[in-house]
CSV table of C-alpha atoms in Angstrom, one decimal:
chain,number,residue,atom,x,y,z
A,1,MET,CA,102.6,18.8,5.9
A,2,ALA,CA,101.0,15.7,4.3
A,3,PRO,CA,98.0,16.1,5.6
A,4,HIS,CA,96.5,12.4,3.9
A,5,ARG,CA,99.2,10.3,6.5
A,6,PHE,CA,97.4,12.3,9.5
A,7,HIS,CA,94.5,11.0,8.4
A,8,GLU,CA,96.1,7.4,8.1
A,9,GLN,CA,97.2,7.5,11.2
A,10,PHE,CA,94.0,9.2,13.3
A,11,HIS,CA,92.0,6.1,11.3
A,12,HIS,CA,95.2,3.2,12.7
A,13,ILE,CA,94.7,4.8,16.1
A,14,GLN,CA,90.8,5.3,16.4
A,15,ARG,CA,90.5,1.1,15.8
A,16,SER,CA,93.6,0.7,19.0
A,17,LEU,CA,91.1,2.7,21.0
A,18,PRO,CA,88.0,1.3,19.5
A,19,ASP,CA,85.3,2.7,22.7
A,20,VAL,CA,86.6,6.4,22.4
A,21,PRO,CA,84.9,8.6,19.6
A,22,LEU,CA,88.1,10.7,18.6
A,23,THR,CA,88.3,13.5,16.4
A,24,MET,CA,91.4,15.9,14.6
A,25,GLY,CA,92.6,19.3,16.0
A,26,PRO,CA,91.2,22.2,14.2
A,27,ASP,CA,93.0,22.1,11.2
A,28,ASP,CA,95.5,19.1,10.1
A,29,SER,CA,98.6,21.1,10.5
A,30,ALA,CA,97.6,21.8,14.4
A,31,GLY,CA,98.4,17.9,14.1
A,32,TYR,CA,96.6,16.4,17.2
A,33,PHE,CA,93.7,13.8,18.2
A,34,TYR,CA,91.4,14.3,21.5
A,35,GLU,CA,88.4,12.9,23.0
A,36,LYS,CA,85.6,14.0,21.1
A,37,GLY,CA,82.2,15.5,23.3
A,38,VAL,CA,84.5,15.4,26.4
A,39,VAL,CA,86.8,18.2,28.0
A,40,LEU,CA,89.4,17.5,30.9
A,41,VAL,CA,89.3,19.7,34.0
A,42,ARG,CA,90.6,19.4,37.7
A,43,ASP,CA,88.3,17.8,40.2
A,44,GLY,CA,87.0,19.8,42.9
A,45,GLU,CA,85.3,23.3,42.4
A,46,GLU,CA,86.9,24.2,39.1
A,47,ALA,CA,85.0,21.1,37.7
A,48,ARG,CA,81.8,22.4,39.4
A,49,PHE,CA,81.9,25.8,37.9
A,50,VAL,CA,83.2,24.5,34.7
A,51,GLU,CA,80.0,22.0,34.5
A,52,ASP,CA,78.0,24.8,35.4
A,53,ALA,CA,79.3,27.3,32.9
A,54,VAL,CA,79.1,24.9,30.3
A,55,ARG,CA,75.8,24.0,30.8
A,56,THR,CA,74.0,27.2,31.6
A,57,HIS,CA,75.7,28.4,28.0
A,58,PHE,CA,74.8,25.6,26.0
A,59,THR,CA,71.1,25.7,27.8
A,60,GLU,CA,70.7,29.6,26.6
A,61,THR,CA,72.3,29.3,23.0
A,62,GLN,CA,71.6,25.9,22.1
A,63,GLY,CA,68.6,24.5,24.3
A,64,LEU,CA,70.2,21.3,25.3
A,65,VAL,CA,68.9,19.8,29.1
A,66,PRO,CA,71.1,20.2,31.5
A,67,ASP,CA,71.7,16.1,31.5
A,68,HIS,CA,73.7,16.6,28.1
A,69,VAL,CA,76.3,18.5,30.5
A,70,ARG,CA,77.6,16.2,33.0
A,71,ARG,CA,80.9,14.3,34.6
A,72,VAL,CA,81.8,11.2,33.5
A,73,GLY,CA,84.1,8.4,34.8
A,74,PRO,CA,86.7,8.0,35.5
A,75,ARG,CA,86.5,9.8,38.3
A,76,ALA,CA,89.6,12.0,39.6
A,77,GLY,CA,92.0,10.1,41.4
A,78,ARG,CA,95.4,10.5,42.4
A,79,THR,CA,95.7,12.6,39.0
A,80,GLY,CA,93.2,15.3,40.1
A,81,VAL,CA,91.3,15.3,36.5
A,82,THR,CA,87.9,14.3,35.8
A,83,ARG,CA,86.3,14.5,32.4
A,84,ILE,CA,83.2,16.4,31.4
A,85,ARG,CA,80.9,15.5,28.7
A,86,VAL,CA,79.5,18.7,26.9
A,87,GLY,CA,77.6,16.7,23.9
A,88,ASP,CA,77.1,13.8,22.6
A,89,PRO,CA,79.8,12.5,20.3
A,90,ALA,CA,77.5,10.6,17.7
A,91,GLU,CA,76.3,13.9,16.5
A,92,GLY,CA,78.0,15.4,13.3
A,93,GLU,CA,79.6,18.7,15.1
A,94,ASP,CA,82.0,18.7,18.2
A,95,SER,CA,80.9,20.4,20.9
A,96,VAL,CA,84.1,20.7,23.1
A,97,PRO,CA,85.5,24.1,21.0
A,98,HIS,CA,82.0,25.5,22.0
A,99,ALA,CA,82.6,24.6,25.7
A,100,LEU,CA,85.8,25.8,25.8
A,101,ARG,CA,84.9,29.0,24.5
A,102,ALA,CA,81.8,29.1,27.5
A,103,VAL,CA,84.4,29.1,30.2
A,104,ARG,CA,87.4,31.6,28.1
A,105,ALA,CA,86.4,34.7,29.7
A,106,ALA,CA,86.4,32.9,33.3
A,107,GLU,CA,89.9,31.9,32.4
A,108,ASP,CA,91.0,35.6,31.6
A,109,ARG,CA,90.1,36.5,34.9
A,110,GLN,CA,91.4,34.2,37.0
A,111,GLY,CA,94.7,34.1,34.8
A,112,ARG,CA,94.0,30.0,34.9
A,113,ARG,CA,92.8,27.6,32.3
A,114,LEU,CA,90.2,25.7,33.8
A,115,ALA,CA,89.1,23.3,30.8
A,116,GLY,CA,91.1,21.5,27.9
A,117,ARG,CA,90.8,18.7,25.1
A,118,ASN,CA,91.5,15.4,26.4
A,119,HIS,CA,94.2,14.8,24.0
A,120,VAL,CA,95.7,11.5,22.3
A,121,VAL,CA,99.3,10.9,23.8
A,122,HIS,CA,101.2,9.0,21.0
A,123,ILE,CA,104.8,8.0,20.5
A,124,ALA,CA,106.6,10.7,19.5
A,125,GLY,CA,108.3,8.5,16.3
A,126,ASN,CA,105.3,10.2,14.9
A,127,VAL,CA,104.5,12.6,12.4
A,128,ASN,CA,101.4,14.2,12.4
A,129,ALA,CA,100.9,11.1,14.8
A,130,CYS,CA,102.5,8.8,11.9
A,131,PRO,CA,105.8,7.4,11.9
A,132,GLY,CA,108.8,9.9,10.7
A,133,ASP,CA,109.7,6.6,9.3
A,134,GLU,CA,109.2,3.1,9.8
A,135,PRO,CA,111.9,0.8,10.4
A,136,VAL,CA,114.2,-0.7,8.0
A,137,PRO,CA,115.6,-4.4,8.3
A,138,VAL,CA,120.0,-4.1,9.2
A,139,PRO,CA,122.0,-7.2,8.3
A,140,ARG,CA,123.0,-8.6,11.7
A,141,THR,CA,126.3,-8.4,10.6
A,142,GLU,CA,126.5,-4.3,10.7
A,143,THR,CA,127.4,-2.4,14.4
A,144,PRO,CA,124.5,-0.7,15.8
A,145,ASN,CA,125.1,3.2,15.6
A,146,PRO,CA,125.8,4.7,18.1
A,147,ALA,CA,127.8,1.5,18.7
A,148,PRO,CA,128.7,0.7,22.0
A,149,ALA,CA,130.5,2.7,24.2
A,150,GLU,CA,133.6,1.7,26.3
A,151,GLY,CA,132.7,0.7,29.6
A,152,SER,CA,131.1,-2.3,32.2
A,153,TYR,CA,128.2,-2.9,34.3
A,154,ASP,CA,128.5,-2.6,37.5
A,155,PRO,CA,125.2,-2.8,39.4
A,156,ALA,CA,126.4,-1.3,42.2
A,157,THR,CA,127.3,2.0,40.9
A,158,ALA,CA,124.8,1.8,37.2
A,159,VAL,CA,122.5,4.8,36.6
A,160,GLY,CA,118.4,3.8,36.9
A,161,VAL,CA,117.4,4.6,33.5
A,162,LEU,CA,113.3,4.1,33.0
A,163,VAL,CA,111.9,3.7,29.6
A,164,ILE,CA,108.0,4.3,29.5
A,165,ASP,CA,107.1,3.1,25.6
A,166,THR,CA,105.7,-0.2,24.5
A,167,GLY,CA,107.2,-2.9,26.1
A,168,LEU,CA,110.2,-5.0,25.7
A,169,MET,CA,110.3,-7.9,23.0
A,170,HIS,CA,110.0,-11.8,24.1
A,171,ASP,CA,113.7,-12.2,23.2
A,172,HIS,CA,115.1,-8.9,23.7
A,173,ARG,CA,118.2,-11.0,25.6
A,174,SER,CA,119.2,-12.4,23.1
A,175,TYR,CA,120.8,-8.9,21.8
A,176,PRO,CA,123.8,-8.7,24.1
A,177,LEU,CA,123.5,-5.1,24.9
A,178,LEU,CA,120.2,-5.6,26.6
A,179,ALA,CA,121.4,-8.6,28.7
A,180,HIS,CA,120.4,-6.9,31.9
A,181,THR,CA,117.6,-5.0,31.2
A,182,THR,CA,114.3,-5.7,32.6
A,183,GLY,CA,110.7,-4.6,32.1
A,184,ASP,CA,107.5,-5.2,30.8
A,185,ALA,CA,106.9,-7.5,28.0
A,186,GLN,CA,105.2,-6.2,24.6
A,187,LEU,CA,101.8,-7.6,25.0
A,188,THR,CA,101.3,-8.5,21.2
A,189,GLU,CA,104.0,-9.0,19.3
A,190,THR,CA,102.7,-9.8,16.0
A,191,ASP,CA,99.1,-10.9,14.2
A,192,ALA,CA,97.5,-13.5,12.9
A,193,ASP,CA,99.3,-14.0,10.3
A,194,GLY,CA,102.4,-13.7,12.2
A,195,VAL,CA,103.3,-10.2,10.9
A,196,LEU,CA,104.7,-7.7,13.8
A,197,ARG,CA,102.6,-5.0,14.4
A,198,GLN,CA,102.9,-1.5,14.1
A,199,TYR,CA,105.2,0.2,16.9
A,200,VAL,CA,106.4,-3.2,18.1
A,201,GLY,CA,110.3,-3.3,19.2
A,202,HIS,CA,109.8,0.7,19.9
A,203,GLY,CA,110.7,0.2,23.1
A,204,THR,CA,113.2,-2.3,22.8
A,205,PHE,CA,115.2,-0.6,19.8
A,206,ILE,CA,115.0,2.6,22.1
A,207,ALA,CA,116.5,0.5,25.2
A,208,GLY,CA,119.3,-0.4,22.7
A,209,ILE,CA,120.0,3.0,22.3
A,210,LEU,CA,120.3,3.7,25.5
A,211,ALA,CA,122.8,0.6,26.9
A,212,ALA,CA,125.0,1.3,23.7
A,213,VAL,CA,125.8,5.2,24.4
A,214,ALA,CA,125.9,4.3,28.6
A,215,PRO,CA,126.8,0.5,29.1
A,216,ASN,CA,126.6,1.2,33.1
A,217,THR,CA,122.9,1.8,33.4
A,218,ASP,CA,120.0,-0.4,34.7
A,219,ILE,CA,117.2,-0.1,32.2
A,220,THR,CA,113.8,-0.4,33.2
A,221,VAL,CA,111.1,-0.8,30.4
A,222,ARG,CA,108.1,-0.1,31.0
A,223,GLY,CA,104.6,-0.9,28.8
A,224,THR,CA,102.8,1.9,29.2
A,225,LEU,CA,102.2,2.4,25.5
A,226,ASN,CA,101.4,-1.0,24.9
A,227,ASP,CA,98.1,-0.3,23.0
A,228,ALA,CA,99.3,1.2,19.3
A,229,GLY,CA,101.4,3.7,21.5
A,230,ALA,CA,98.2,5.6,22.6
A,231,VAL,CA,96.6,6.8,25.6
A,232,LEU,CA,94.5,9.7,26.0
A,233,GLU,CA,95.6,12.3,28.2
A,234,SER,CA,93.3,11.8,30.8
A,235,GLU,CA,94.7,8.0,31.8
A,236,PHE,CA,98.2,9.1,31.0
A,237,GLY,CA,98.9,10.9,33.9
A,238,ALA,CA,98.1,7.7,36.1
A,239,LEU,CA,100.2,5.6,34.1
A,240,LEU,CA,103.2,7.4,34.6
A,241,PHE,CA,102.6,7.6,38.1
A,242,ASP,CA,102.3,3.4,38.1
A,243,ALA,CA,105.3,3.4,35.9
A,244,VAL,CA,107.4,5.3,38.6
A,245,ASP,CA,105.8,3.7,42.1
A,246,ARG,CA,106.4,-0.2,40.5
A,247,GLY,CA,110.5,0.8,41.1
A,248,GLY,CA,110.8,4.3,42.6
A,249,TRP,CA,111.9,7.0,41.4
A,250,PRO,CA,114.9,6.9,39.1
A,251,ASP,CA,117.8,8.8,37.9
A,252,VAL,CA,116.6,9.5,34.6
A,253,ILE,CA,112.9,8.9,32.4
A,254,SER,CA,113.2,8.3,29.1
A,255,LEU,CA,110.0,9.3,27.4
A,256,SER,CA,109.6,9.1,23.6
A,257,ALA,CA,105.7,10.2,23.7
A,258,GLY,CA,103.5,13.1,24.2
A,259,THR,CA,101.2,15.4,21.8
A,260,PRO,CA,101.3,19.0,20.4
A,261,SER,CA,98.3,21.3,21.8
A,262,ALA,CA,97.4,24.7,21.5
A,263,ASP,CA,98.0,25.6,25.0
A,264,THR,CA,100.9,27.3,26.1
A,265,ASP,CA,100.9,25.7,29.9
A,266,GLY,CA,100.9,22.2,29.8
A,267,LEU,CA,98.5,19.4,29.9
A,268,ILE,CA,96.2,19.3,32.6
A,269,GLY,CA,96.2,15.6,32.9
A,270,LEU,CA,99.5,16.1,33.7
A,271,ASP,CA,99.4,18.9,36.3
A,272,ALA,CA,99.7,16.2,39.3
A,273,PHE,CA,102.6,14.0,37.9
A,274,MET,CA,105.0,17.2,36.9
A,275,ALA,CA,104.3,18.9,40.4
A,276,GLU,CA,105.8,15.5,42.0
A,277,LEU,CA,108.4,15.2,39.5
A,278,ARG,CA,109.7,18.9,40.4
A,279,GLU,CA,109.9,17.7,43.7
A,280,GLN,CA,112.1,15.1,42.9
A,281,ARG,CA,115.6,14.8,41.7
A,282,THR,CA,114.9,12.7,38.6
A,283,LEU,CA,115.1,14.0,35.3
A,284,LEU,CA,112.8,13.9,32.7
A,285,VAL,CA,114.2,13.2,29.1
A,286,ALA,CA,111.5,13.8,26.4
A,287,ALA,CA,110.8,13.7,22.9
A,288,ALA,CA,110.1,17.2,21.1
A,289,GLY,CA,108.1,15.4,18.3
A,290,ASN,CA,108.4,15.0,14.6
A,291,ASN,CA,105.5,17.5,13.2
A,292,GLY,CA,108.4,19.4,11.7
A,293,SER,CA,106.9,22.2,14.0
A,294,ASP,CA,107.3,24.9,16.6
A,295,ILE,CA,104.2,24.5,17.9
A,296,PRO,CA,105.1,22.9,21.4
A,297,PHE,CA,105.0,19.3,21.6
A,298,TRP,CA,104.2,18.2,25.7
A,299,PRO,CA,105.3,17.2,27.8
A,300,ALA,CA,109.0,17.6,26.3
A,301,ALA,CA,107.8,21.4,25.7
A,302,TYR,CA,107.3,21.6,30.0
A,303,ALA,CA,111.2,22.3,29.7
A,304,GLY,CA,110.5,25.5,28.5
A,305,LEU,CA,108.4,26.9,31.2
A,306,PRO,CA,110.9,28.5,34.1
A,307,GLU,CA,109.6,26.3,36.7
A,308,PHE,CA,110.5,22.9,35.0
A,309,ALA,CA,113.5,24.2,33.5
A,310,ASP,CA,115.6,22.3,35.4
A,311,CYS,CA,114.1,18.9,35.6
A,312,VAL,CA,113.0,18.6,31.6
A,313,LEU,CA,115.6,18.2,29.2
A,314,SER,CA,113.6,18.4,25.0
A,315,VAL,CA,115.6,16.8,22.9
A,316,GLY,CA,115.0,17.7,19.2
A,317,ALA,CA,116.5,15.1,16.1
A,318,LEU,CA,119.9,15.8,13.8
A,319,ARG,CA,119.7,14.3,10.0
A,320,ALA,CA,121.9,11.8,9.7
A,321,ASP,CA,124.8,13.1,8.5
A,322,GLY,CA,124.9,15.2,11.8
A,323,ALA,CA,125.1,18.8,9.9
A,324,LEU,CA,121.6,20.2,10.3
A,325,GLY,CA,118.1,19.4,12.6
A,326,ALA,CA,115.9,16.6,10.5
A,327,CYS,CA,113.5,18.0,8.0
A,328,PHE,CA,110.5,16.4,10.6
A,329,THR,CA,111.9,17.4,13.8
A,330,ASN,CA,110.1,20.0,16.1
A,331,HIS,CA,111.7,23.4,16.8
A,332,GLY,CA,111.7,26.4,18.8
A,333,PRO,CA,112.9,27.9,22.0
A,334,TRP,CA,111.2,25.1,24.3
A,335,VAL,CA,113.8,22.4,22.6
A,336,ARG,CA,116.8,22.3,24.6
A,337,VAL,CA,119.2,20.0,22.2
A,338,HIS,CA,119.2,18.0,19.4
A,339,ALA,CA,121.2,14.6,18.7
A,340,PRO,CA,121.4,12.1,15.9
A,341,GLY,CA,117.5,11.0,15.6
A,342,GLU,CA,117.8,9.9,11.8
A,343,ARG,CA,119.2,6.4,10.9
A,344,LEU,CA,119.9,5.0,13.8
A,345,THR,CA,120.7,1.3,14.2
A,346,SER,CA,119.7,-0.5,17.3
A,347,ALA,CA,117.6,-4.2,18.1
A,348,LEU,CA,113.8,-3.8,16.9
A,349,THR,CA,113.4,-7.7,17.5
A,350,GLY,CA,115.4,-10.8,19.5
A,351,PHE,CA,117.8,-12.6,17.1
A,352,THR,CA,116.3,-16.0,17.9
A,353,ALA,CA,113.8,-15.7,14.5
A,354,PRO,CA,112.9,-14.2,11.1
A,355,VAL,CA,110.1,-12.0,11.6
A,356,PRO,CA,108.0,-10.5,8.8
A,357,TYR,CA,106.7,-6.8,8.6
A,358,VAL,CA,104.6,-5.1,6.4
A,359,TYR,CA,104.5,-1.3,5.6
A,360,GLN,CA,101.7,1.0,7.0
A,361,HIS,CA,102.8,3.7,4.9
A,362,SER,CA,104.2,5.0,1.3
A,363,THR,CA,107.0,7.4,1.2
A,364,TYR,CA,106.6,10.0,-0.9
A,365,ASP,CA,108.3,11.7,-4.1
A,366,ALA,CA,109.1,15.2,-2.0
A,367,CYS,CA,110.3,15.8,1.7
A,368,ARG,CA,106.8,16.6,3.2
A,369,PHE,CA,108.6,19.2,5.0
A,370,GLY,CA,110.0,21.1,2.2
A,371,ASP,CA,113.4,20.7,3.4
A,372,ALA,CA,114.2,18.1,0.5
A,373,ASP,CA,118.1,19.0,-0.4
A,374,TYR,CA,119.2,15.7,1.3
A,375,ALA,CA,117.8,12.2,1.0
A,376,CYS,CA,115.4,12.1,4.2
A,377,THR,CA,113.4,9.8,5.4
A,378,CYS,CA,110.1,11.1,3.7
A,379,GLN,CA,111.4,10.0,0.4
A,380,PHE,CA,114.0,6.9,1.0
A,381,PRO,CA,114.1,4.0,1.3
A,382,ARG,CA,110.9,3.6,-1.3
A,383,HIS,CA,107.9,1.6,-0.2
A,384,THR,CA,104.3,1.1,-0.3
A,385,GLY,CA,102.3,0.8,2.7
A,386,VAL,CA,98.8,-0.5,3.6
A,387,LEU,CA,96.8,2.5,4.8
A,388,SER,CA,98.4,4.5,2.3
A,389,GLU,CA,95.1,6.3,0.2
A,390,GLY,CA,94.8,5.5,-3.4
A,391,ARG,CA,96.5,2.1,-3.2
A,392,GLU,CA,93.9,0.0,-4.0
A,393,SER,CA,93.0,2.0,-7.2
A,394,THR,CA,96.3,1.8,-8.5
A,395,GLY,CA,96.9,-2.1,-7.4
A,396,ALA,CA,99.7,-1.4,-6.0
A,397,LYS,CA,100.6,-4.0,-3.1
A,398,PRO,CA,102.4,-3.1,0.4
A,399,ASP,CA,105.4,-4.0,0.6
A,400,GLN,CA,107.1,-7.0,3.1
A,401,VAL,CA,110.4,-6.9,4.8
A,402,MET,CA,111.9,-9.3,7.0
A,403,PHE,CA,113.5,-8.5,10.5
A,404,ASP,CA,116.4,-10.8,12.4
A,405,GLY,CA,117.6,-8.7,14.9
A,406,LEU,CA,118.3,-5.2,13.8
A,407,ALA,CA,116.6,-2.2,11.9
A,408,GLN,CA,117.8,1.3,11.2
A,409,TRP,CA,115.1,4.1,12.4
A,410,SER,CA,114.1,7.3,12.9
A,411,GLY,CA,112.5,10.2,14.8
A,412,THR,CA,112.9,12.2,17.9
A,413,SER,CA,111.6,9.1,19.8
A,414,PHE,CA,115.6,7.6,19.2
A,415,ALA,CA,117.4,10.8,19.4
A,416,THR,CA,115.9,10.9,23.1
A,417,PRO,CA,117.8,7.6,24.5
A,418,VAL,CA,120.7,9.1,22.9
A,419,ALA,CA,120.3,12.4,25.2
A,420,ALA,CA,118.8,10.1,27.6
A,421,GLY,CA,122.4,8.1,27.5
A,422,LEU,CA,124.7,11.0,27.5
A,423,VAL,CA,123.3,12.5,30.6
A,424,ALA,CA,123.7,8.9,32.6
A,425,ALA,CA,127.1,8.5,31.0
A,426,ARG,CA,128.0,11.5,32.5
A,427,MET,CA,126.6,10.3,35.8
A,428,THR,CA,129.1,7.9,35.9
A,429,ALA,CA,132.2,9.2,34.4
A,430,TYR,CA,132.2,12.0,36.9
A,431,ARG,CA,130.1,10.0,39.6
A,432,GLU,CA,127.5,12.4,39.7
A,433,ARG,CA,124.5,11.6,42.2
A,434,ASP,CA,122.5,14.5,40.9
A,435,PRO,CA,121.0,13.7,37.2
A,436,ARG,CA,119.8,17.3,36.4
A,437,ALA,CA,122.9,18.7,38.0
A,438,ALA,CA,124.7,16.4,35.3
A,439,GLY,CA,122.5,17.3,32.1
A,440,ALA,CA,123.4,21.0,32.9
A,441,GLY,CA,126.5,19.7,33.1
A,442,LEU,CA,126.6,18.0,29.7
A,443,LEU,CA,125.0,20.6,28.2
A,444,ALA,CA,127.4,23.4,29.4
A,445,ALA,CA,130.6,21.7,28.7
A,446,ASP,CA,129.7,19.1,25.7
A,447,ALA,CA,126.8,20.7,24.2
A,448,GLY,CA,127.8,21.0,20.4
A,449,ARG,CA,126.0,23.2,17.9
A,450,ALA,CA,123.9,22.6,14.4
A,451,GLU,CA,121.7,24.7,12.8
A,452,VAL,CA,117.9,24.0,12.7
A,453,ARG,CA,115.4,26.1,11.2
A,454,GLY,CA,117.7,28.8,10.7
A,455,ALA,CA,118.7,28.7,14.3
A,456,ARG,CA,122.0,28.0,16.0
A,457,VAL,CA,121.4,25.1,18.8
A,458,ALA,CA,122.9,23.1,21.2
A,459,ALA,CA,123.8,19.7,19.8
A,460,LEU,CA,125.0,16.5,21.3
A,461,ARG,CA,126.6,13.8,19.4
A,462,PRO,CA,127.6,10.6,21.1
A,463,PRO,CA,131.5,10.0,20.8
A,464,THR,CA,130.6,6.0,18.8
A,465,TRP,CA,128.2,7.9,16.8
A,466,ARG,CA,128.6,7.5,13.1
A,467,PRO,CA,127.5,10.0,10.6
A,468,VAL,CA,125.2,8.6,7.4
A,469,PRO,CA,126.3,10.1,4.2
A,470,ALA,CA,122.9,12.0,3.2
A,471,VAL,CA,123.1,9.8,0.2
A,472,ILE,CA,120.0,7.5,-1.3
A,473,PRO,CA,119.6,4.0,0.8
A,474,ALA,CA,118.8,0.7,-0.9
A,475,LEU,CA,115.8,-0.8,0.6
A,476,PRO,CA,116.7,-4.3,2.0
A,477,ALA,CA,115.0,-7.1,-0.1
């Protein structure tokens, strides 16, 4: 599972959240990060109970003074959650596992989880919280893949799609498919040396896929994950509410972010948002994540809970030739459908000026998921990255490329807008007003099948998508 890649990205995310002490899950294979020394609880009686239970447990077993356990800001607001400090994050051992054990018996009695880790929610274009691959330049002369579908944009009938991701590149309108796309600007596109920052262009790339699959869409991109694609769970619910409040609940939300979790009932920090989503007509289309695992990835995994099955569509990724699941895709009964998600082509930047990018991670000699019977993105195109362990000792220089518009990129991040676009396209074709009915109809009528980790699963393949042969591609100069 390439634990060193997990550590590379941990340090990258820690730099993006400098004031938050972070730590890792129980082991590298768990693949999640969370806030050290803090548990997340629902405000009110449950918070008081957890605070008292943890304080009593720590006082009796570790001799800590009561003040070591206390509620810390921000206080609960619309999301209904608050953070409880359960230890000093400067100490070596993290106290969160001990605190969670202190309330486990009470949870068993009540049949409800009372506290959880404050996870880091991150862009799902990641594998173990790092890119499934990093973008590869594509000549402007090539056709996007999926290619633009037939049809035109009609503002009177367009399906509303909200993309919650990084913001739009400043020159995104120079890409014809994004001429009427609106939303937030990417806050910082380049570093002090004029080099593209990691994850920049992620939201623009997703919007380009959506516009290609479903031309008759009003796409709004919110830069909720502008800060290196990472945010604490305790803040994520409020940010989701803000994204929908600014324009009203849309027909479809395309969300390519989440976190794995050992919990099977969702994220405490999203309780309020998911409850309100259930009462709306909006369909949440969410990426299943790229850990190559069956561990639930939230919020996509809400699709596996009966009370959310009609309002959440979880999306895994097919490999470039469409024959099987991509090596990196998460899988399991909670993943409702798979769509092309490897080596898709869309706009990373606008078409106004070339801009350099330096790779952050190195490729591998073999597939890191043990699924190396094809030219997967773990191995190709070959490059050396800045964050790679041992690079200094070998003298290897990180590879740099130039982007001037199109890119090729892989991840369930990009399978997600394919599926969201097909739902929107069906709404237009059938004059369907209910996005959830359109999603169910799409799966019932149009879903093909694919094999993913030995299981036959539902698969959506857009008519304009072109399979890419499983051969070793060359890295553009």
